[in-house]
Amino acid sequence: AMDFRDAVLRSNEEAQRRRNRREALDKAKTHARNGNASAANECYARAVDVTPEMARDVVEALRREGFESLTAPYEADAQMAYLARNGFVQGVVTEDSDLIAHGCASVFTKMQPDGTGIEIRYEDLGKNRGMSFVGFTSEMFLEMCILSGCDYLPSLAGVGIKKAHS
């Protein structure tokens, strides 16, 4: 059960997401007026608010095609991570790349209309060229992600991913 503090944090997060969607819509309209269709489409995608009706339509379409689906009660991160960590699914398709920090072995994100995107595999973090994760434990990686900003806490002033990594 969510306690009062969690509810306030989630409420603040939702308010920030609404502001971000409004800003993205404004940017999309500006790009469209300036003839930059690619940038406009990218901003329009960030401006979309998925409604319960939209989610229901997707679930019904999946069911008609013979696919099972689960609906998380609120945030799906923990549920998807549980399914991945326990072998019920091999990976997760999401716009939320932080699922690696939740313990998903494979996350497919930033999917384009043609189906391409980015796969992030936990086992490949040690091969990262920008920051070295050699010797990092899963706890160290999670702590780095939390320090650099997460859904449940406000970001720490002056602490980005590089500082959190060090």
PDB file of N, CA, C and O in Angstrom, residues 58-68:
ATOM      1  N   VAL A  58      -5.325  -0.912 -26.369  1.00  0.00           N
ATOM      2  CA  VAL A  58      -4.142  -1.732 -26.656  1.00  0.00           C
ATOM      3  C   VAL A  58      -4.315  -3.132 -26.079  1.00  0.00           C
ATOM      4  O   VAL A  58      -4.048  -4.135 -26.746  1.00  0.00           O
ATOM      5  N   VAL A  59      -4.793  -3.220 -24.834  1.00  0.00           N
ATOM      6  CA  VAL A  59      -5.017  -4.522 -24.187  1.00  0.00           C
ATOM      7  C   VAL A  59      -6.014  -5.348 -25.000  1.00  0.00           C
ATOM      8  O   VAL A  59      -5.809  -6.543 -25.240  1.00  0.00           O
ATOM      9  N   GLU A  60      -7.083  -4.715 -25.453  1.00  0.00           N
ATOM     10  CA  GLU A  60      -8.082  -5.439 -26.247  1.00  0.00           C
ATOM     11  C   GLU A  60      -7.510  -5.890 -27.584  1.00  0.00           C
ATOM     12  O   GLU A  60      -7.782  -7.012 -28.036  1.00  0.00           O
ATOM     13  N   ALA A  61      -6.695  -5.064 -28.217  1.00  0.00           N
ATOM     14  CA  ALA A  61      -6.060  -5.447 -29.488  1.00  0.00           C
ATOM     15  C   ALA A  61      -5.106  -6.622 -29.278  1.00  0.00           C
ATOM     16  O   ALA A  61      -5.077  -7.562 -30.081  1.00  0.00           O
ATOM     17  N   LEU A  62      -4.338  -6.593 -28.193  1.00  0.00           N
ATOM     18  CA  LEU A  62      -3.440  -7.711 -27.881  1.00  0.00           C
ATOM     19  C   LEU A  62      -4.234  -8.994 -27.674  1.00  0.00           C
ATOM     20  O   LEU A  62      -3.870 -10.053 -28.192  1.00  0.00           O
ATOM     21  N   ARG A  63      -5.329  -8.899 -26.923  1.00  0.00           N
ATOM     22  CA  ARG A  63      -6.165 -10.073 -26.643  1.00  0.00           C
ATOM     23  C   ARG A  63      -6.721 -10.653 -27.944  1.00  0.00           C
ATOM     24  O   ARG A  63      -6.718 -11.863 -28.142  1.00  0.00           O
ATOM     25  N   ARG A  64      -7.194  -9.771 -28.842  1.00  0.00           N
ATOM     26  CA  ARG A  64      -7.737 -10.250 -30.129  1.00  0.00           C
ATOM     27  C   ARG A  64      -6.680 -10.988 -30.945  1.00  0.00           C
ATOM     28  O   ARG A  64      -6.988 -11.909 -31.678  1.00  0.00           O
ATOM     29  N   GLU A  65      -5.421 -10.586 -30.790  1.00  0.00           N
ATOM     30  CA  GLU A  65      -4.328 -11.220 -31.531  1.00  0.00           C
ATOM     31  C   GLU A  65      -3.746 -12.422 -30.791  1.00  0.00           C
ATOM     32  O   GLU A  65      -2.770 -13.014 -31.246  1.00  0.00           O
ATOM     33  N   GLY A  66      -4.311 -12.761 -29.634  1.00  0.00           N
ATOM     34  CA  GLY A  66      -3.871 -13.944 -28.907  1.00  0.00           C
ATOM     35  C   GLY A  66      -2.722 -13.720 -27.935  1.00  0.00           C
ATOM     36  O   GLY A  66      -2.095 -14.679 -27.489  1.00  0.00           O
ATOM     37  N   PHE A  67      -2.439 -12.470 -27.573  1.00  0.00           N
ATOM     38  CA  PHE A  67      -1.355 -12.169 -26.639  1.00  0.00           C
ATOM     39  C   PHE A  67      -1.918 -11.901 -25.254  1.00  0.00           C
ATOM     40  O   PHE A  67      -2.969 -11.299 -25.107  1.00  0.00           O
ATOM     41  N   GLU A  68      -1.178 -12.368 -24.247  1.00  0.00           N
ATOM     42  CA  GLU A  68      -1.526 -12.066 -22.864  1.00  0.00           C
ATOM     43  C   GLU A  68      -0.925 -10.722 -22.499  1.00  0.00           C
ATOM     44  O   GLU A  68       0.119 -10.339 -23.018  1.00  0.00           O
TER      45      GLU A  68
END
